[in-house]
Amino acid sequence: MTLKYKIFSSLLVGPLYPHQRNCKQRERDTKASNFQFNSSVYSLMEPSISWKTLLTISLFLFFVTPQSSLAIKLPFHPQDLLPLLPRQVSWPILNRLHGAVDLLPTFVGAASALNETGDWKGACFYENRAWMEFHNKTGSEFGGGTLHLKVSNAHSWTCMDIYVFATPYRVTWDYYLLSREHTLEFKEWESKAEYEYVKNRGVSIFLMHAGMLGTLQALWDVFPLFTNTGWGENSNIGFLEKHMGATFEQRPQPWATNISVDDIHSGDFLVISKIRGRWGGFETLEKWVSGAYAGHSAVFLRDSEGKLWVGESGNENEQGEDVIAVLPWDEWWEFELNKDNSNPHIALLPLHPDVRAKFNETAAWEYALSMNGKPYGYHNLIFSWIDTLDGNYPPPLDAHLVASFMTVWNHIQPEYAANMWNEALNKRLGTQGLDLPDILVEVEKRGSSFGKLLTIPEQDDWLYTDGKSTSCIAFVLEMYKEAGLFDPITSSVQVTEFTIKDAYTLRFFENNSSRLPKWCNDGDDVKLPFCQIKGQYRMELPEYNTMDPYPHMNERCPSLPPKYFRTQNC
């Protein structure tokens, strides 16, 4: 008997007693089926046990003794005690063990009739294997199948594993408490294409690696990222600190700069970081996967009469649509100061005088006006992030999970899915009009993979059904291309492959702090190499203004947190 078990047993004498009870447990297949089981469980029998005792048990067993020394299976895992503790005690521990990233399932394999998937470790069951059995119980044209999942060697009697199962045509889920062989029924395949796909590629299996408790905690962590509250703002800050190593040092007031517009020129760059609300949550996830320390961008333009304007892709119009807009500076700045509830942090990045001298203001205006009013570039939004097979996905993300996420959205909001990725994937295949399931099947027919398809670089001249597609940063950099800033390699640079980080690391900006406007960072004892004009926290732009453009720039770059190391000339 191990030391861990002796201490555990002695601590439990008196307060905890085993007892038997019958309980019904619903196990779901694709259409849901029911069964009953008896389980020996431990419950709290006397109120005399204190949360301090539970805390002592939990902390000692989980943190002091290594898991490898557990020779005898405990009736429950130390983590199982955490919900019984007071919230002020349990939640800091849960936050240490789990976070928002734990909501993402992990791909563990694909079950087919040709290959058995096995030998992965679950959150609860440490030995698992799966296989597919085809049948035609319904007498349908393509028949159906039964997925077998055998689980064993649970780390405790009270744990469970949660799984997500996906094909290009459906996504379902199930959870398992008993150590035995379980089944998941697919009564009928939707088409010959689904049958062929499953026969060759199998049903993808994803594990919620944090288990039930961790998944619930992750949901609790993810939800506030998108809320327009102080809780949401703190959650976004905490996520970026934890997963990117970002810092949020408070600036001295005032947090908005009194700007002299005479010091701003056409082509000067604006980067914006939002940290609360819907866009704050979206930008937080975008920053995490791409390594950018800002989530939005815009650009200055001055007309022939000297009036200052801001060009922006992603401005919300009166109909609630995100479009490309060219707005008067005063109007744009008034909104950011008084109406934008995402707590935007904004920095001005002035062009270097030599770069400004190259900037063709007439060509820039022509481009901006030709795009004014067109839709935001959702079509290629994710493709600037994904350049490699495995170097852009923070664990547990991977191409399998991206495909499953797309499959879910394809069912929930097919029009949204078509706008976000279907057209772009068709262009990469050289096809037209295929929806996501057909795209996945076509990739399989060609002997390729969905992961490889995602890495094909976007082309700036691709025309979508609603015209050229430019995200916020692609709009700015396309303007830079038209204005001559990428000469003489303009034709060999695809700026739709650039992230916001890729943009602010370009060696286009002022590198002499003495030439920055006098009001730049006014009142701040830390002098940044750019001008932060709004925000409670000091903005940071790692590798700012360090990289000269080169052909095929940013088409094959890894971007894994927290270091976001990129290979040379990728």
Short mmCIF file of N, CA and C in Angstrom, two decimals, residues 100-210:
data_model
loop_
_atom_site.label_atom_id
_atom_site.label_comp_id
_atom_site.label_asym_id
_atom_site.label_seq_id
_atom_site.Cartn_x
_atom_site.Cartn_y
_atom_site.Cartn_z
N ALA A 100 -9.60 28.52 -20.42
CA ALA A 100 -10.49 28.58 -21.57
C ALA A 100 -10.04 27.63 -22.68
N VAL A 101 -8.73 27.43 -22.83
CA VAL A 101 -8.22 26.57 -23.89
C VAL A 101 -8.69 25.12 -23.71
N ASP A 102 -8.99 24.73 -22.46
CA ASP A 102 -9.42 23.35 -22.21
C ASP A 102 -10.79 23.04 -22.78
N LEU A 103 -11.49 24.06 -23.28
CA LEU A 103 -12.77 23.81 -23.93
C LEU A 103 -12.57 23.17 -25.29
N LEU A 104 -11.37 23.29 -25.86
CA LEU A 104 -11.10 22.73 -27.17
C LEU A 104 -10.83 21.23 -27.06
N PRO A 105 -11.55 20.42 -27.84
CA PRO A 105 -11.28 18.97 -27.82
C PRO A 105 -9.97 18.63 -28.53
N THR A 106 -9.42 17.48 -28.19
CA THR A 106 -8.16 17.02 -28.78
C THR A 106 -8.44 15.86 -29.72
N PHE A 107 -7.92 15.93 -30.93
CA PHE A 107 -8.07 14.83 -31.88
C PHE A 107 -7.22 13.65 -31.43
N VAL A 108 -7.86 12.48 -31.27
CA VAL A 108 -7.13 11.30 -30.82
C VAL A 108 -7.03 10.22 -31.89
N GLY A 109 -7.82 10.34 -32.96
CA GLY A 109 -7.74 9.36 -34.02
C GLY A 109 -9.03 9.27 -34.81
N ALA A 110 -9.03 8.40 -35.81
CA ALA A 110 -10.22 8.18 -36.64
C ALA A 110 -10.49 6.69 -36.71
N ALA A 111 -11.73 6.29 -36.43
CA ALA A 111 -12.11 4.88 -36.40
C ALA A 111 -12.71 4.49 -37.75
N SER A 112 -12.13 3.48 -38.37
CA SER A 112 -12.67 2.97 -39.63
C SER A 112 -12.65 1.46 -39.59
N ALA A 113 -13.26 0.84 -40.60
CA ALA A 113 -13.25 -0.63 -40.66
C ALA A 113 -11.88 -1.15 -41.05
N LEU A 114 -11.09 -0.30 -41.68
CA LEU A 114 -9.77 -0.72 -42.14
C LEU A 114 -8.72 -0.65 -41.05
N ASN A 115 -8.87 0.33 -40.16
CA ASN A 115 -7.86 0.54 -39.13
C ASN A 115 -8.51 0.73 -37.77
N GLU A 116 -7.92 0.10 -36.76
CA GLU A 116 -8.37 0.30 -35.39
C GLU A 116 -7.53 1.40 -34.76
N THR A 117 -8.22 2.37 -34.16
CA THR A 117 -7.53 3.45 -33.47
C THR A 117 -7.39 3.10 -32.01
N GLY A 118 -6.21 3.24 -31.44
CA GLY A 118 -6.06 2.86 -30.04
C GLY A 118 -4.89 3.51 -29.35
N ASP A 119 -4.74 3.15 -28.08
CA ASP A 119 -3.58 3.56 -27.29
C ASP A 119 -3.51 5.06 -27.03
N TRP A 120 -4.64 5.70 -26.79
CA TRP A 120 -4.58 7.07 -26.32
C TRP A 120 -5.04 7.10 -24.86
N LYS A 121 -4.61 8.12 -24.16
CA LYS A 121 -4.92 8.28 -22.76
C LYS A 121 -6.01 9.33 -22.60
N GLY A 122 -7.13 8.94 -21.99
CA GLY A 122 -8.22 9.86 -21.77
C GLY A 122 -8.06 10.64 -20.48
N ALA A 123 -8.98 11.57 -20.24
CA ALA A 123 -8.96 12.32 -18.99
C ALA A 123 -9.32 11.42 -17.82
N CYS A 124 -10.16 10.41 -18.08
CA CYS A 124 -10.59 9.46 -17.05
C CYS A 124 -9.99 8.08 -17.29
N PHE A 125 -10.26 7.52 -18.47
CA PHE A 125 -9.79 6.17 -18.80
C PHE A 125 -8.44 6.25 -19.50
N TYR A 126 -7.49 5.51 -18.98
CA TYR A 126 -6.13 5.61 -19.50
C TYR A 126 -5.83 4.66 -20.65
N GLU A 127 -6.72 3.71 -20.93
CA GLU A 127 -6.55 2.78 -22.06
C GLU A 127 -7.81 2.82 -22.91
N ASN A 128 -7.65 3.11 -24.19
CA ASN A 128 -8.79 3.29 -25.07
C ASN A 128 -8.47 2.81 -26.47
N ARG A 129 -9.46 2.24 -27.13
CA ARG A 129 -9.32 1.89 -28.55
C ARG A 129 -10.70 1.93 -29.20
N ALA A 130 -10.70 2.15 -30.52
CA ALA A 130 -11.97 2.31 -31.23
C ALA A 130 -11.87 1.71 -32.62
N TRP A 131 -12.99 1.23 -33.13
CA TRP A 131 -13.06 0.71 -34.49
C TRP A 131 -14.49 0.85 -35.01
N MET A 132 -14.64 0.78 -36.32
CA MET A 132 -15.93 0.95 -36.97
C MET A 132 -16.39 -0.37 -37.58
N GLU A 133 -17.66 -0.67 -37.42
CA GLU A 133 -18.27 -1.86 -38.03
C GLU A 133 -19.42 -1.39 -38.93
N PHE A 134 -19.34 -1.72 -40.22
CA PHE A 134 -20.40 -1.33 -41.15
C PHE A 134 -21.53 -2.36 -41.14
N HIS A 135 -22.76 -1.90 -41.33
CA HIS A 135 -23.92 -2.79 -41.39
C HIS A 135 -25.01 -2.14 -42.23
N ASN A 136 -26.07 -2.85 -42.45
CA ASN A 136 -27.23 -2.30 -43.17
C ASN A 136 -28.49 -2.80 -42.49
N LYS A 137 -28.65 -2.40 -41.23
CA LYS A 137 -29.82 -2.84 -40.46
C LYS A 137 -31.12 -2.23 -40.97
N THR A 138 -31.05 -1.11 -41.63
CA THR A 138 -32.26 -0.43 -42.09
C THR A 138 -32.61 -0.76 -43.53
N GLY A 139 -31.72 -1.46 -44.23
CA GLY A 139 -31.98 -1.78 -45.62
C GLY A 139 -31.87 -0.58 -46.54
N SER A 140 -31.14 0.45 -46.12
CA SER A 140 -31.00 1.66 -46.93
C SER A 140 -29.95 1.45 -48.01
N GLU A 141 -29.83 2.43 -48.90
CA GLU A 141 -28.95 2.29 -50.05
C GLU A 141 -27.49 2.15 -49.64
N PHE A 142 -27.07 2.90 -48.63
CA PHE A 142 -25.66 2.89 -48.25
C PHE A 142 -25.40 2.28 -46.87
N GLY A 143 -26.47 1.90 -46.19
CA GLY A 143 -26.32 1.27 -44.90
C GLY A 143 -25.91 2.24 -43.81
N GLY A 144 -25.43 1.70 -42.71
CA GLY A 144 -25.00 2.51 -41.58
C GLY A 144 -23.78 1.89 -40.94
N GLY A 145 -23.56 2.18 -39.68
CA GLY A 145 -22.40 1.64 -39.01
C GLY A 145 -22.49 1.78 -37.52
N THR A 146 -21.66 1.00 -36.83
CA THR A 146 -21.55 1.06 -35.38
C THR A 146 -20.11 1.37 -35.02
N LEU A 147 -19.91 2.45 -34.29
CA LEU A 147 -18.58 2.78 -33.79
C LEU A 147 -18.42 2.13 -32.42
N HIS A 148 -17.40 1.32 -32.27
CA HIS A 148 -17.11 0.66 -30.99
C HIS A 148 -15.98 1.42 -30.30
N LEU A 149 -16.19 1.73 -29.04
CA LEU A 149 -15.18 2.42 -28.25
C LEU A 149 -15.02 1.67 -26.93
N LYS A 150 -13.86 1.03 -26.76
CA LYS A 150 -13.58 0.28 -25.55
C LYS A 150 -12.69 1.11 -24.64
N VAL A 151 -13.19 1.37 -23.42
CA VAL A 151 -12.45 2.19 -22.45
C VAL A 151 -12.16 1.36 -21.21
N SER A 152 -11.01 1.57 -20.61
CA SER A 152 -10.65 0.82 -19.40
C SER A 152 -9.58 1.56 -18.63
N ASN A 153 -9.29 1.05 -17.43
CA ASN A 153 -8.26 1.59 -16.55
C ASN A 153 -8.56 3.03 -16.15
N ALA A 154 -9.73 3.23 -15.53
CA ALA A 154 -10.10 4.56 -15.05
C ALA A 154 -9.25 4.93 -13.85
N HIS A 155 -8.95 6.24 -13.71
CA HIS A 155 -8.12 6.65 -12.58
C HIS A 155 -8.93 6.77 -11.29
N SER A 156 -10.27 6.78 -11.39
CA SER A 156 -11.10 6.78 -10.18
C SER A 156 -12.48 6.24 -10.54
N TRP A 157 -13.33 6.04 -9.52
CA TRP A 157 -14.66 5.49 -9.74
C TRP A 157 -15.67 6.57 -10.15
N THR A 158 -15.31 7.81 -10.02
CA THR A 158 -16.30 8.87 -10.25
C THR A 158 -15.99 9.74 -11.46
N CYS A 159 -14.96 9.39 -12.21
CA CYS A 159 -14.59 10.23 -13.35
C CYS A 159 -15.37 9.82 -14.59
N MET A 160 -15.29 10.65 -15.62
CA MET A 160 -15.90 10.32 -16.90
C MET A 160 -15.10 10.97 -18.02
N ASP A 161 -15.23 10.40 -19.22
CA ASP A 161 -14.64 10.99 -20.41
C ASP A 161 -15.74 11.46 -21.35
N ILE A 162 -15.51 12.62 -21.96
CA ILE A 162 -16.45 13.21 -22.92
C ILE A 162 -15.78 13.21 -24.28
N TYR A 163 -16.53 12.75 -25.30
CA TYR A 163 -15.99 12.67 -26.65
C TYR A 163 -16.91 13.38 -27.64
N VAL A 164 -16.29 13.91 -28.70
CA VAL A 164 -17.01 14.44 -29.86
C VAL A 164 -16.64 13.58 -31.06
N PHE A 165 -17.66 13.19 -31.86
CA PHE A 165 -17.44 12.35 -33.03
C PHE A 165 -17.91 13.11 -34.27
N ALA A 166 -17.12 13.08 -35.34
CA ALA A 166 -17.45 13.92 -36.48
C ALA A 166 -17.11 13.24 -37.80
N THR A 167 -17.98 13.45 -38.79
CA THR A 167 -17.70 13.21 -40.20
C THR A 167 -17.94 14.54 -40.90
N PRO A 168 -17.66 14.66 -42.19
CA PRO A 168 -17.97 15.92 -42.87
C PRO A 168 -19.46 16.25 -42.87
N TYR A 169 -20.31 15.29 -42.51
CA TYR A 169 -21.75 15.48 -42.64
C TYR A 169 -22.48 15.56 -41.30
N ARG A 170 -21.79 15.29 -40.20
CA ARG A 170 -22.48 15.30 -38.91
C ARG A 170 -21.45 15.40 -37.78
N VAL A 171 -21.94 15.90 -36.65
CA VAL A 171 -21.15 15.95 -35.42
C VAL A 171 -22.06 15.54 -34.28
N THR A 172 -21.59 14.64 -33.43
CA THR A 172 -22.35 14.24 -32.24
C THR A 172 -21.38 14.06 -31.08
N TRP A 173 -21.90 13.76 -29.91
CA TRP A 173 -21.02 13.62 -28.74
C TRP A 173 -21.60 12.58 -27.79
N ASP A 174 -20.77 12.13 -26.87
CA ASP A 174 -21.19 11.13 -25.89
C ASP A 174 -20.23 11.20 -24.70
N TYR A 175 -20.64 10.61 -23.59
CA TYR A 175 -19.77 10.56 -22.41
C TYR A 175 -19.85 9.17 -21.79
N TYR A 176 -18.77 8.75 -21.13
CA TYR A 176 -18.63 7.39 -20.65
C TYR A 176 -18.12 7.38 -19.21
N LEU A 177 -18.85 6.61 -18.36
CA LEU A 177 -18.46 6.44 -16.97
C LEU A 177 -17.99 5.02 -16.66
N LEU A 178 -18.45 4.04 -17.46
CA LEU A 178 -18.17 2.64 -17.15
C LEU A 178 -17.01 2.10 -17.98
N SER A 179 -16.20 1.28 -17.34
CA SER A 179 -15.08 0.64 -18.00
C SER A 179 -15.59 -0.58 -18.74
N ARG A 180 -15.85 -0.43 -20.05
CA ARG A 180 -16.35 -1.52 -20.88
C ARG A 180 -16.34 -1.07 -22.33
N GLU A 181 -16.88 -1.88 -23.22
CA GLU A 181 -17.03 -1.50 -24.62
C GLU A 181 -18.35 -0.77 -24.82
N HIS A 182 -18.28 0.41 -25.41
CA HIS A 182 -19.47 1.22 -25.69
C HIS A 182 -19.68 1.29 -27.20
N THR A 183 -20.87 1.61 -27.61
CA THR A 183 -21.16 1.72 -29.04
C THR A 183 -21.89 3.01 -29.34
N LEU A 184 -21.65 3.50 -30.55
CA LEU A 184 -22.33 4.68 -31.05
C LEU A 184 -22.90 4.32 -32.42
N GLU A 185 -24.21 4.43 -32.58
CA GLU A 185 -24.87 3.98 -33.80
C GLU A 185 -25.02 5.09 -34.83
N PHE A 186 -24.64 4.77 -36.06
CA PHE A 186 -24.96 5.60 -37.22
C PHE A 186 -25.94 4.78 -38.06
N LYS A 187 -27.21 5.00 -37.89
CA LYS A 187 -28.23 4.12 -38.50
C LYS A 187 -28.16 4.14 -40.01
N GLU A 188 -27.94 5.34 -40.58
CA GLU A 188 -27.84 5.44 -42.03
C GLU A 188 -26.82 6.52 -42.40
N TRP A 189 -25.98 6.21 -43.39
CA TRP A 189 -25.10 7.24 -43.94
C TRP A 189 -25.94 8.16 -44.82
N GLU A 190 -25.63 9.45 -44.77
CA GLU A 190 -26.45 10.42 -45.49
C GLU A 190 -26.33 10.29 -47.00
N SER A 191 -25.19 9.80 -47.48
CA SER A 191 -24.97 9.70 -48.92
C SER A 191 -23.84 8.73 -49.18
N LYS A 192 -23.64 8.43 -50.45
CA LYS A 192 -22.51 7.59 -50.83
C LYS A 192 -21.20 8.26 -50.45
N ALA A 193 -21.17 9.61 -50.56
CA ALA A 193 -19.95 10.34 -50.24
C ALA A 193 -19.57 10.15 -48.77
N GLU A 194 -20.56 10.22 -47.85
CA GLU A 194 -20.25 10.01 -46.44
C GLU A 194 -19.79 8.58 -46.20
N TYR A 195 -20.47 7.61 -46.84
CA TYR A 195 -20.08 6.21 -46.69
C TYR A 195 -18.63 6.00 -47.14
N GLU A 196 -18.27 6.54 -48.31
CA GLU A 196 -16.92 6.37 -48.83
C GLU A 196 -15.90 7.07 -47.94
N TYR A 197 -16.28 8.25 -47.45
CA TYR A 197 -15.35 8.99 -46.59
C TYR A 197 -15.06 8.20 -45.31
N VAL A 198 -16.10 7.70 -44.66
CA VAL A 198 -15.92 6.97 -43.40
C VAL A 198 -15.17 5.67 -43.66
N LYS A 199 -15.47 5.02 -44.78
CA LYS A 199 -14.78 3.76 -45.10
C LYS A 199 -13.28 3.97 -45.25
N ASN A 200 -12.89 5.11 -45.85
CA ASN A 200 -11.48 5.35 -46.12
C ASN A 200 -10.78 6.15 -45.02
N ARG A 201 -11.48 7.15 -44.48
CA ARG A 201 -10.87 8.03 -43.49
C ARG A 201 -11.34 7.78 -42.07
N GLY A 202 -12.54 7.21 -41.93
CA GLY A 202 -13.07 6.91 -40.59
C GLY A 202 -13.83 8.08 -39.98
N VAL A 203 -14.38 7.83 -38.80
CA VAL A 203 -15.05 8.86 -38.01
C VAL A 203 -14.02 9.49 -37.09
N SER A 204 -13.88 10.79 -37.16
CA SER A 204 -12.91 11.48 -36.32
C SER A 204 -13.37 11.49 -34.87
N ILE A 205 -12.44 11.23 -33.96
CA ILE A 205 -12.74 11.16 -32.53
C ILE A 205 -11.95 12.24 -31.80
N PHE A 206 -12.66 13.04 -31.01
CA PHE A 206 -12.05 14.11 -30.25
C PHE A 206 -12.35 13.92 -28.77
N LEU A 207 -11.34 14.08 -27.94
CA LEU A 207 -11.47 13.95 -26.49
C LEU A 207 -11.53 15.33 -25.85
N MET A 208 -12.50 15.53 -24.97
CA MET A 208 -12.49 16.72 -24.12
C MET A 208 -11.49 16.42 -23.00
N HIS A 209 -10.25 16.80 -23.21
CA HIS A 209 -9.15 16.32 -22.38
C HIS A 209 -9.19 16.83 -20.95
N ALA A 210 -10.00 17.85 -20.70
CA ALA A 210 -10.09 18.36 -19.33
C ALA A 210 -11.13 17.61 -18.51
#
